[in-house]
Tab-separated table of C-alpha atoms in Angstrom:
chain	number	residue	atom	x	y	z
A	1027	MET	CA	180.202	260.282	-28.448
A	1028	LYS	CA	176.749	261.733	-28.834
A	1029	LYS	CA	175.300	263.670	-25.931
A	1030	LEU	CA	172.477	261.741	-24.294
A	1031	THR	CA	169.219	263.593	-23.840
A	1032	MET	CA	167.665	263.713	-20.415
A	1033	VAL	CA	164.562	261.714	-19.627
A	1034	THR	CA	161.601	263.830	-20.650
A	1035	GLY	CA	158.808	261.759	-19.214
A	1036	LEU	CA	158.383	259.091	-16.577
A	1037	LEU	CA	155.570	256.647	-16.006
A	1038	THR	CA	154.559	257.578	-12.486
A	1039	ALA	CA	151.892	255.794	-10.491
A	1040	THR	CA	149.342	258.316	-11.742
A	1041	ALA	CA	150.402	257.886	-15.352
A	1042	LEU	CA	150.381	254.111	-15.000
A	1043	THR	CA	146.827	254.253	-13.681
A	1044	ALA	CA	145.868	256.407	-16.638
A	1045	ALA	CA	147.521	254.044	-19.089
A	1046	LEU	CA	145.790	251.051	-17.568
A	1047	ALA	CA	142.494	252.897	-17.838
A	1048	GLY	CA	143.042	253.186	-21.560
A	1049	CYS	CA	143.994	256.859	-21.588
A	1050	SER	CA	146.656	258.074	-23.955
A	1051	ALA	CA	149.425	260.462	-23.018
A	1052	GLY	CA	150.184	261.096	-26.663
A	1053	SER	CA	148.172	262.410	-29.574
A	1054	GLY	CA	145.548	260.099	-30.980
A	1055	ASP	CA	143.476	257.479	-29.188
A	1056	ALA	CA	145.302	254.767	-27.285
A	1057	GLY	CA	145.485	251.497	-29.108
A	1058	ASP	CA	144.107	252.732	-32.416
A	1059	ALA	CA	145.592	251.813	-35.798
A	1060	LYS	CA	147.168	255.260	-36.211
A	1061	THR	CA	148.957	255.249	-32.871
A	1062	ILE	CA	151.908	253.039	-31.907
A	1063	ARG	CA	152.267	252.767	-28.139
A	1064	VAL	CA	155.841	251.945	-27.063
A	1065	ALA	CA	156.617	250.882	-23.475
A	1066	TYR	CA	160.182	250.752	-22.166
A	1067	GLN	CA	162.303	251.114	-19.047
A	1068	THR	CA	164.156	254.084	-17.618
A	1069	THR	CA	165.979	254.366	-14.279
A	1070	ALA	CA	168.099	256.901	-12.428
A	1071	THR	CA	171.176	255.534	-14.215
A	1072	PHE	CA	169.583	254.362	-17.472
A	1073	ASN	CA	168.216	256.968	-19.886
A	1074	GLN	CA	169.738	255.550	-23.049
A	1075	MET	CA	166.481	253.846	-24.021
A	1076	GLN	CA	164.704	257.199	-23.758
A	1077	THR	CA	167.208	258.635	-26.221
A	1078	LEU	CA	166.778	255.729	-28.640
A	1079	MET	CA	162.996	255.834	-28.477
A	1080	GLU	CA	162.846	259.599	-29.049
A	1081	THR	CA	165.151	259.228	-32.046
A	1082	ALA	CA	163.157	256.346	-33.518
A	1083	LYS	CA	159.868	258.203	-32.921
A	1084	SER	CA	161.161	261.222	-34.830
A	1085	GLN	CA	162.438	259.089	-37.710
A	1086	TYR	CA	159.315	256.945	-37.902
A	1087	GLU	CA	156.823	259.817	-37.784
A	1088	ALA	CA	158.766	261.720	-40.445
A	1089	ALA	CA	158.614	258.678	-42.736
A	1090	HIS	CA	154.959	257.861	-41.940
A	1091	PRO	CA	152.785	260.998	-42.083
A	1092	GLY	CA	149.573	260.623	-40.118
A	1093	MET	CA	151.047	258.065	-37.711
A	1094	THR	CA	151.815	258.868	-34.069
A	1095	VAL	CA	154.234	257.127	-31.721
A	1096	GLU	CA	153.160	257.331	-28.081
A	1097	LEU	CA	156.159	256.858	-25.807
A	1098	VAL	CA	155.398	255.271	-22.434
A	1099	PRO	CA	158.580	255.296	-20.316
A	1100	ILE	CA	158.311	253.217	-17.154
A	1101	GLN	CA	160.704	254.401	-14.458
A	1102	ALA	CA	161.377	251.275	-12.443
A	1103	GLU	CA	164.210	248.978	-11.416
A	1104	GLY	CA	164.318	245.257	-12.215
A	1105	ALA	CA	161.264	243.341	-11.108
A	1106	ASP	CA	159.164	246.500	-10.765
A	1107	TYR	CA	159.497	247.101	-14.495
A	1108	TYR	CA	158.400	243.560	-15.316
A	1109	THR	CA	155.405	243.956	-13.001
A	1110	LYS	CA	154.271	247.246	-14.517
A	1111	LEU	CA	154.734	245.961	-18.056
A	1112	ALA	CA	152.747	242.836	-17.197
A	1113	LEU	CA	149.932	245.021	-15.865
A	1114	MET	CA	149.802	246.865	-19.167
A	1115	ASN	CA	149.702	243.565	-21.058
A	1116	LYS	CA	146.783	242.230	-19.003
A	1117	SER	CA	144.301	244.185	-21.120
A	1118	ALA	CA	144.137	244.639	-24.876
A	1119	SER	CA	143.168	248.283	-24.311
A	1120	THR	CA	146.370	249.108	-22.431
A	1121	ALA	CA	148.856	246.653	-23.957
A	1122	PRO	CA	151.775	248.263	-25.815
A	1123	ASP	CA	152.293	247.782	-29.542
A	1124	VAL	CA	156.059	247.617	-29.034
A	1125	GLN	CA	157.811	246.824	-25.764
A	1126	TYR	CA	161.295	246.611	-24.299
A	1127	GLU	CA	161.577	242.937	-23.377
A	1128	ASP	CA	164.258	241.188	-21.341
A	1129	THR	CA	165.411	238.018	-23.092
A	1130	PHE	CA	164.663	235.887	-20.031
A	1131	LYS	CA	160.997	236.998	-20.134
A	1132	ILE	CA	160.384	236.106	-23.783
A	1133	GLN	CA	159.555	232.457	-23.161
A	1134	SER	CA	156.993	233.116	-20.442
A	1135	ASP	CA	155.497	236.224	-22.088
A	1136	ALA	CA	155.133	234.447	-25.430
A	1137	ALA	CA	153.468	231.508	-23.686
A	1138	ALA	CA	151.160	233.946	-21.895
A	1139	GLY	CA	150.021	235.348	-25.235
A	1140	TYR	CA	151.511	238.810	-24.797
A	1141	LEU	CA	153.825	238.760	-27.823
A	1142	LEU	CA	153.449	238.508	-31.592
A	1143	PRO	CA	155.649	236.126	-33.637
A	1144	LEU	CA	157.980	238.098	-35.917
A	1145	ASP	CA	159.107	235.371	-38.326
A	1146	ASP	CA	157.134	236.624	-41.343
A	1147	TYR	CA	158.661	240.091	-40.967
A	1148	LEU	CA	162.172	238.800	-40.322
A	1149	ALA	CA	162.065	236.623	-43.440
A	1150	LYS	CA	161.729	239.763	-45.555
A	1151	TRP	CA	164.164	241.936	-43.579
A	1152	SER	CA	167.659	242.040	-45.065
A	1153	ASP	CA	169.174	243.367	-41.814
A	1154	TRP	CA	168.403	240.076	-40.048
A	1155	SER	CA	171.468	238.497	-41.665
A	1156	GLN	CA	173.664	240.916	-39.690
A	1157	PHE	CA	172.535	239.538	-36.322
A	1158	ALA	CA	174.673	236.986	-34.485
A	1159	ASP	CA	173.228	233.499	-34.064
A	1160	GLY	CA	173.277	233.829	-30.286
A	1161	ALA	CA	171.204	237.002	-30.492
A	1162	LYS	CA	168.701	235.234	-32.737
A	1163	GLN	CA	168.435	232.341	-30.292
A	1164	ALA	CA	167.761	234.783	-27.453
A	1165	GLY	CA	164.557	235.921	-29.129
A	1166	LEU	CA	162.990	232.466	-29.509
A	1167	GLY	CA	159.767	231.489	-27.777
A	1168	PRO	CA	158.749	228.033	-26.516
A	1169	ASP	CA	157.311	227.211	-29.951
A	1170	GLY	CA	160.571	227.976	-31.765
A	1171	LYS	CA	159.227	231.181	-33.286
A	1172	THR	CA	161.024	234.521	-32.862
A	1173	TYR	CA	159.389	237.077	-30.580
A	1174	GLY	CA	162.141	239.631	-29.967
A	1175	VAL	CA	164.878	241.443	-31.894
A	1176	SER	CA	168.022	241.995	-29.841
A	1177	LEU	CA	169.278	245.496	-29.079
A	1178	GLY	CA	172.623	244.227	-27.856
A	1179	THR	CA	174.037	241.756	-25.400
A	1180	ASP	CA	176.308	241.919	-22.390
A	1181	THR	CA	178.860	240.035	-20.346
A	1182	ARG	CA	179.830	240.184	-16.699
A	1183	GLY	CA	183.095	240.365	-14.853
A	1184	LEU	CA	184.910	241.986	-11.943
A	1185	TRP	CA	185.292	245.766	-11.905
A	1186	TYR	CA	187.989	246.767	-9.421
A	1187	ASN	CA	189.404	250.053	-8.114
A	1188	LYS	CA	193.129	250.210	-8.835
A	1189	GLU	CA	193.746	252.963	-6.265
A	1190	ILE	CA	192.093	250.973	-3.465
A	1191	PHE	CA	194.037	247.895	-4.549
A	1192	ALA	CA	197.317	249.814	-4.381
A	1193	LYS	CA	196.590	250.846	-0.783
A	1194	ALA	CA	195.800	247.230	0.067
A	1195	GLY	CA	199.024	245.974	-1.498
A	1196	ILE	CA	197.330	244.152	-4.361
A	1197	SER	CA	199.229	244.385	-7.648
A	1198	VAL	CA	197.463	245.432	-10.830
A	1199	PRO	CA	196.481	244.482	-13.441
A	1200	TRP	CA	194.622	241.945	-11.335
A	1201	GLN	CA	193.359	238.632	-12.685
A	1202	PRO	CA	192.303	236.199	-9.965
A	1203	LYS	CA	192.706	232.523	-10.832
A	1204	THR	CA	190.187	231.101	-8.344
A	1205	TRP	CA	187.316	232.131	-6.085
A	1206	ALA	CA	189.771	231.995	-3.196
A	1207	ASP	CA	191.848	234.674	-4.934
A	1208	VAL	CA	188.785	236.935	-5.177
A	1209	LEU	CA	187.936	236.531	-1.490
A	1210	SER	CA	191.587	237.009	-0.549
A	1211	ALA	CA	191.675	240.367	-2.320
A	1212	ALA	CA	188.456	241.421	-0.583
A	1213	LYS	CA	189.948	240.503	2.798
A	1214	LYS	CA	193.084	242.542	2.077
A	1215	VAL	CA	190.936	245.555	1.197
A	1216	LYS	CA	188.973	245.186	4.439
A	1217	ALA	CA	192.189	245.007	6.448
A	1218	ALA	CA	193.666	248.067	4.725
A	1219	ASP	CA	190.585	250.295	4.930
A	1220	PRO	CA	187.536	249.169	6.922
A	1221	ASP	CA	185.527	252.117	5.542
A	1222	VAL	CA	185.631	250.665	2.020
A	1223	ILE	CA	183.133	247.985	0.933
A	1224	PRO	CA	185.443	245.168	-0.213
A	1225	MET	CA	183.064	243.542	-2.693
A	1226	ASN	CA	179.518	243.716	-4.003
A	1227	VAL	CA	177.669	240.651	-5.194
A	1228	TYR	CA	173.990	241.326	-5.855
A	1229	SER	CA	171.935	239.038	-3.662
A	1230	GLY	CA	168.413	238.597	-2.354
A	1231	LYS	CA	164.883	239.177	-3.575
A	1232	THR	CA	165.234	242.953	-3.785
A	1233	ALA	CA	168.001	242.697	-6.382
A	1234	GLY	CA	165.806	240.402	-8.477
A	1235	GLU	CA	167.324	238.991	-11.641
A	1236	ALA	CA	170.610	240.780	-10.936
A	1237	ALA	CA	171.028	238.529	-7.898
A	1238	SER	CA	170.345	235.404	-9.945
A	1239	MET	CA	172.467	236.321	-12.937
A	1240	GLN	CA	175.265	238.647	-11.727
A	1241	GLY	CA	175.346	236.741	-8.463
A	1242	LEU	CA	174.692	233.044	-8.190
A	1243	GLU	CA	174.861	232.099	-11.870
A	1244	MET	CA	178.216	233.863	-12.308
A	1245	LEU	CA	179.419	231.539	-9.572
A	1246	LEU	CA	177.536	228.358	-10.475
A	1247	TYR	CA	178.658	228.353	-14.105
A	1248	GLY	CA	182.230	228.444	-12.851
A	1249	THR	CA	181.763	225.118	-11.040
A	1250	GLU	CA	181.420	221.609	-12.395
A	1251	ASP	CA	177.634	221.934	-12.208
A	1252	THR	CA	174.966	223.919	-13.994
A	1253	LEU	CA	171.430	225.176	-13.431
A	1254	TYR	CA	169.809	223.267	-16.277
A	1255	ASP	CA	170.962	220.340	-18.387
A	1256	THR	CA	170.311	221.342	-21.985
A	1257	SER	CA	170.822	217.813	-23.305
A	1258	SER	CA	168.346	216.105	-20.980
A	1259	LYS	CA	166.200	219.261	-20.694
A	1260	LYS	CA	166.020	218.807	-16.957
A	1261	TRP	CA	166.681	221.166	-14.039
A	1262	VAL	CA	169.611	220.201	-11.836
A	1263	VAL	CA	168.992	219.785	-8.109
A	1264	GLY	CA	171.204	218.600	-5.276
A	1265	SER	CA	174.388	219.891	-6.895
A	1266	GLN	CA	177.560	220.668	-4.989
A	1267	GLY	CA	178.147	223.622	-7.290
A	1268	PHE	CA	174.910	225.249	-6.133
A	1269	LYS	CA	175.906	224.783	-2.492
A	1270	ASP	CA	179.410	226.106	-3.140
A	1271	SER	CA	177.935	229.167	-4.855
A	1272	LEU	CA	175.709	229.846	-1.855
A	1273	THR	CA	178.747	229.398	0.378
A	1274	PHE	CA	180.552	232.143	-1.553
A	1275	VAL	CA	177.565	234.453	-1.036
A	1276	SER	CA	177.590	233.612	2.659
A	1277	ASP	CA	181.346	234.254	2.852
A	1278	VAL	CA	180.841	237.729	1.372
A	1279	TYR	CA	177.933	238.802	3.561
A	1280	GLN	CA	178.395	236.830	6.754
A	1281	GLY	CA	182.139	237.388	6.480
A	1282	GLY	CA	181.820	241.168	6.432
A	1283	LEU	CA	183.203	241.472	2.907
A	1284	GLY	CA	180.085	242.927	1.307
A	1285	PRO	CA	177.718	245.836	1.831
A	1286	SER	CA	175.637	245.880	4.995
A	1287	LEU	CA	172.378	243.959	4.739
A	1288	GLN	CA	170.511	247.257	4.788
A	1289	GLN	CA	172.536	248.454	1.813
A	1290	ALA	CA	172.350	245.147	-0.042
A	1291	LEU	CA	168.574	244.858	0.313
A	1292	ASP	CA	167.898	248.477	-0.645
A	1293	PRO	CA	165.921	248.696	-3.923
A	1294	ASN	CA	168.262	251.512	-4.961
A	1295	ILE	CA	171.435	249.450	-4.662
A	1296	PHE	CA	171.994	249.578	-8.426
A	1297	THR	CA	172.129	253.374	-8.337
A	1298	SER	CA	174.334	253.241	-5.245
A	1299	VAL	CA	176.881	250.997	-6.972
A	1300	THR	CA	176.954	252.928	-10.235
A	1301	ALA	CA	176.541	256.542	-9.176
A	1302	ASP	CA	178.029	256.533	-5.670
A	1303	TRP	CA	180.142	253.615	-4.461
A	1304	LEU	CA	182.317	253.070	-7.538
A	1305	PRO	CA	182.854	256.721	-8.582
A	1306	LYS	CA	183.529	257.853	-5.003
A	1307	GLY	CA	185.958	255.070	-4.114
A	1308	LYS	CA	183.638	253.390	-1.616
A	1309	LEU	CA	183.669	249.954	-3.300
A	1310	ALA	CA	186.747	247.929	-4.236
A	1311	ILE	CA	185.323	245.036	-6.315
A	1312	ALA	CA	182.006	244.855	-8.151
A	1313	LEU	CA	180.794	241.637	-9.739
A	1314	ASP	CA	178.806	243.414	-12.408
A	1315	GLY	CA	178.033	243.990	-16.043
A	1316	SER	CA	179.659	245.388	-19.150
A	1317	TRP	CA	177.090	248.190	-19.289
A	1318	GLN	CA	178.296	249.982	-16.153
A	1319	SER	CA	180.429	252.553	-17.945
A	1320	ALA	CA	177.368	253.863	-19.825
A	1321	ALA	CA	176.567	255.967	-16.762
A	1322	TRP	CA	180.091	257.399	-16.520
A	1323	VAL	CA	180.799	258.508	-20.073
A	1324	ASP	CA	180.264	262.030	-21.317
A	1325	GLY	CA	176.499	262.554	-21.377
A	1326	GLY	CA	175.806	259.639	-19.019
A	1327	THR	CA	173.676	259.883	-15.908
A	1328	ALA	CA	176.692	259.961	-13.564
A	1329	PRO	CA	179.629	261.401	-15.576
A	1330	TRP	CA	183.021	260.278	-14.257
A	1331	PRO	CA	185.883	261.210	-16.603
A	1332	ALA	CA	188.464	259.243	-14.627
A	1333	TRP	CA	186.602	255.926	-14.676
A	1334	SER	CA	188.804	254.220	-17.266
A	1335	ASP	CA	191.971	255.194	-15.366
A	1336	THR	CA	190.611	254.364	-11.915
A	1337	LEU	CA	188.947	251.043	-12.632
A	1338	GLY	CA	190.323	247.796	-13.952
A	1339	ILE	CA	188.359	244.847	-15.348
A	1340	ALA	CA	189.067	241.201	-14.613
A	1341	ALA	CA	187.347	238.097	-15.887
A	1342	MET	CA	185.506	236.063	-13.248
A	1343	PRO	CA	187.600	232.965	-12.560
A	1344	THR	CA	186.203	229.464	-12.367
A	1345	GLN	CA	185.918	228.054	-8.848
A	1346	ASN	CA	189.294	226.306	-8.704
A	1347	GLY	CA	190.865	227.623	-11.873
A	1348	GLN	CA	189.690	224.632	-13.882
A	1349	ALA	CA	189.278	224.899	-17.650
A	1350	PRO	CA	188.416	227.149	-19.338
A	1351	GLY	CA	189.718	229.299	-16.473
A	1352	THR	CA	187.129	232.066	-16.612
A	1353	THR	CA	183.369	232.354	-16.888
A	1354	SER	CA	180.689	234.903	-17.668
A	1355	MET	CA	176.952	235.237	-18.180
A	1356	SER	CA	175.238	236.972	-21.072
A	1357	GLY	CA	171.731	238.193	-21.532
A	1358	GLY	CA	170.425	241.320	-23.106
A	1359	TRP	CA	167.194	242.988	-24.083
A	1360	THR	CA	165.019	242.996	-27.164
A	1361	LEU	CA	162.213	244.935	-28.744
A	1362	ALA	CA	159.053	242.891	-29.181
A	1363	ILE	CA	155.593	243.492	-30.651
A	1364	GLY	CA	152.494	243.070	-28.522
A	1365	LYS	CA	150.032	240.353	-29.542
A	1366	ASN	CA	147.120	242.807	-29.237
A	1367	THR	CA	148.508	245.469	-31.558
A	1368	LYS	CA	145.939	246.872	-33.960
A	1369	ASN	CA	148.562	247.651	-36.579
A	1370	ALA	CA	151.283	244.995	-36.639
A	1371	ASP	CA	152.825	246.342	-39.843
A	1372	ALA	CA	153.253	249.789	-38.307
A	1373	ALA	CA	154.629	248.301	-35.100
A	1374	TRP	CA	157.190	246.345	-37.127
A	1375	ASP	CA	158.170	249.439	-39.094
A	1376	PHE	CA	158.846	251.266	-35.838
A	1377	LEU	CA	160.752	248.332	-34.344
A	1378	SER	CA	162.949	247.860	-37.408
A	1379	THR	CA	163.658	251.598	-37.445
A	1380	ALA	CA	164.771	251.515	-33.806
A	1381	VAL	CA	167.235	248.657	-34.390
A	1382	ASN	CA	168.679	249.717	-37.762
A	1383	LYS	CA	172.449	250.011	-38.100
A	1384	ASP	CA	172.776	253.684	-37.186
A	1385	ASN	CA	170.447	253.515	-34.215
A	1386	ALA	CA	171.999	250.254	-33.010
A	1387	THR	CA	175.470	251.809	-33.207
A	1388	SER	CA	174.468	254.843	-31.163
A	1389	TYR	CA	172.586	252.770	-28.607
A	1390	ASP	CA	175.332	250.156	-28.192
A	1391	ILE	CA	177.913	252.897	-27.672
A	1392	ASN	CA	175.780	255.000	-25.337
A	1393	ASN	CA	174.613	251.997	-23.298
A	1394	SER	CA	177.968	250.159	-23.325
A	1395	GLN	CA	176.420	247.137	-25.003
A	1396	ILE	CA	178.197	244.315	-26.779
A	1397	ALA	CA	177.018	244.692	-30.347
A	1398	VAL	CA	175.017	241.835	-31.877
A	1399	ARG	CA	174.956	243.235	-35.411
A	1400	ALA	CA	178.129	242.341	-37.337
A	1401	ASP	CA	178.140	245.663	-39.185
A	1402	VAL	CA	178.136	247.487	-35.829
A	1403	ALA	CA	180.582	245.188	-34.011
A	1404	GLN	CA	183.140	245.580	-36.792
A	1405	SER	CA	182.807	249.340	-37.179
A	1406	THR	CA	185.610	251.666	-36.098
A	1407	GLU	CA	183.047	254.024	-34.571
A	1408	TYR	CA	181.964	251.304	-32.157
A	1409	LEU	CA	185.367	249.770	-31.411
A	1410	ASP	CA	186.996	253.135	-30.666
A	1411	ALA	CA	184.153	254.499	-28.548
A	1412	ASN	CA	184.877	252.888	-25.172
A	1413	PRO	CA	188.040	251.310	-23.719
A	1414	SER	CA	186.014	248.594	-21.952
A	1415	PHE	CA	184.363	247.201	-25.095
A	1416	LYS	CA	187.304	245.067	-26.181
A	1417	THR	CA	187.757	243.478	-22.744
A	1418	PHE	CA	184.107	242.690	-22.126
A	1419	SER	CA	183.667	241.436	-25.685
A	1420	SER	CA	186.512	238.974	-25.050
A	1421	PHE	CA	184.445	237.396	-22.262
A	1422	VAL	CA	182.000	236.122	-24.881
A	1423	ALA	CA	184.402	233.217	-25.492
A	1424	THR	CA	183.548	231.665	-22.117
A	1425	THR	CA	180.068	233.050	-21.509
A	1426	HIS	CA	176.828	231.234	-20.719
A	1427	PHE	CA	173.155	232.021	-21.225
A	1428	ARG	CA	170.222	231.496	-18.893
A	1429	PRO	CA	167.970	228.498	-19.569
A	1430	ALA	CA	165.465	229.466	-22.260
A	1431	THR	CA	162.409	227.881	-20.684
A	1432	GLU	CA	159.027	229.111	-19.513
A	1433	ASP	CA	159.884	228.072	-15.952
A	1434	TYR	CA	163.085	230.077	-15.628
A	1435	ASP	CA	161.379	233.153	-14.188
A	1436	LYS	CA	159.902	231.177	-11.263
A	1437	ILE	CA	163.133	229.294	-10.626
A	1438	SER	CA	165.120	232.533	-10.721
A	1439	ASN	CA	162.911	233.801	-7.914
A	1440	GLN	CA	163.785	230.700	-5.874
A	1441	ILE	CA	167.491	231.373	-6.452
A	1442	GLN	CA	166.990	234.822	-4.931
A	1443	VAL	CA	165.150	233.318	-1.952
A	1444	ALA	CA	168.035	230.896	-1.310
A	1445	MET	CA	170.626	233.656	-1.615
A	1446	GLU	CA	168.768	235.912	0.786
A	1447	ALA	CA	168.439	233.096	3.309
A	1448	VAL	CA	172.205	232.589	3.498
A	1449	MET	CA	173.265	236.229	3.142
A	1450	THR	CA	171.105	237.179	6.133
A	1451	GLY	CA	172.145	234.140	8.140
A	1452	GLN	CA	168.546	232.974	8.419
A	1453	SER	CA	169.451	229.591	6.965
A	1454	SER	CA	172.480	227.372	6.544
A	1455	VAL	CA	173.758	226.700	3.056
A	1456	ASP	CA	172.555	223.079	3.208
A	1457	ASP	CA	169.063	224.050	4.333
A	1458	ALA	CA	168.751	226.854	1.769
A	1459	ALA	CA	169.893	224.521	-1.018
A	1460	ALA	CA	167.458	221.815	0.101
A	1461	ALA	CA	164.589	224.311	0.156
A	1462	TYR	CA	165.584	225.464	-3.336
A	1463	ASP	CA	165.600	221.864	-4.601
A	1464	GLN	CA	162.112	221.246	-3.237
A	1465	ALA	CA	160.845	224.490	-4.750
A	1466	VAL	CA	162.226	223.546	-8.170
A	1467	ILE	CA	160.584	220.124	-7.994
A	1468	GLY	CA	157.338	221.843	-7.067
A	1469	ILE	CA	157.594	224.134	-10.092
A	1470	VAL	CA	158.614	221.685	-12.826
A	1471	GLY	CA	157.783	218.272	-11.367
A	1472	GLU	CA	160.255	215.643	-10.207
A	1473	ASP	CA	160.407	214.021	-13.649
A	1474	ASN	CA	161.861	217.240	-15.026
A	1475	THR	CA	164.735	217.332	-12.565
A	1476	GLN	CA	167.960	215.404	-12.162
A	1477	GLN	CA	170.568	215.121	-9.436
A	1478	GLY	CA	173.730	217.131	-9.839
């Protein structure tokens, strides 16, 4: 596995101010036709994008003499990254030419006029045939045009510590059949060692989209209900599945099976889970993503050679074990081109360089991504690189995707509000669900909702 380079530059508050003022940190004037500004995310446990962008910059500049790629890394977790990127996109003088774009933001950002349609470029790009249909769908905007090219996808499941389980008398390999089985294991861990956090489920506004997707949606899509009816194109309100999902969250936090509220609502909880709680045996079960091991491999941000021996992976069961038995959620990130770019052809050349087969292979391995290019997914280099790839890839068979609508972002925020209300005990499940229903109706209109 290739050694990951360390982050060489971070977009601090000062640098962000400079960028928004139209100043360039790289050579050449910001936003000119000879400079490609690329904005992307880095965090304490995520430097793989820095590595990819540095590699693509070197390759692109070598192939295009006279052109400069200005890298603009934004060090921020979750919602903070979206906010800072949105600030850059507010002005044509500071907007990036290429940006790292979460799939769930494509619809709203395309509608806001931040992104450039890529269909004309994709029609002439032979590599596009290698991309899975699901990955192509993830890049679609509200007008049916493509605005993002996928870097990889992901699935979610239950990471568990086999050593902690052994002390609690739980046999491994562990594959719970129902939600009750998951909570039962957490209770056994608590009884065996009260100093260990039995289970983490991201919840609340601080966790942002991780709360919505790794938390409530991983539960909801294992019930008989859903968030959005794709056939009627209406949002579901008043569903028992939503209430049951909130009840699970309440059981974890109000039942003393999760982190303390202070820990759970800490903006650095992602780093705590990845770099502290799991490696140091402080957390027994983590409802989390396929990408976690990227931090632990050789060259990762929190190397942990014993991770594959210490941790097991289980699929998230459906609520009562009903068919298909397990569930997952998938998302992923793309590279997109800014609508205000002054050199769209150059921006496309950089983007297509960054996602070519070799770069996609390295990135998917280094970031523990589920490959979306067939030529990468089928390669021995990829399949042999990480023992978790096969398991998490198998979850694709029962995975779900977030609703691809412009309103999802606002509704996701309301999911987080409802979760925080029950996790903190500030509201009953029924009241939190009712408040969520009213918020959804307020966002999309009653005609665009239906009863669960």
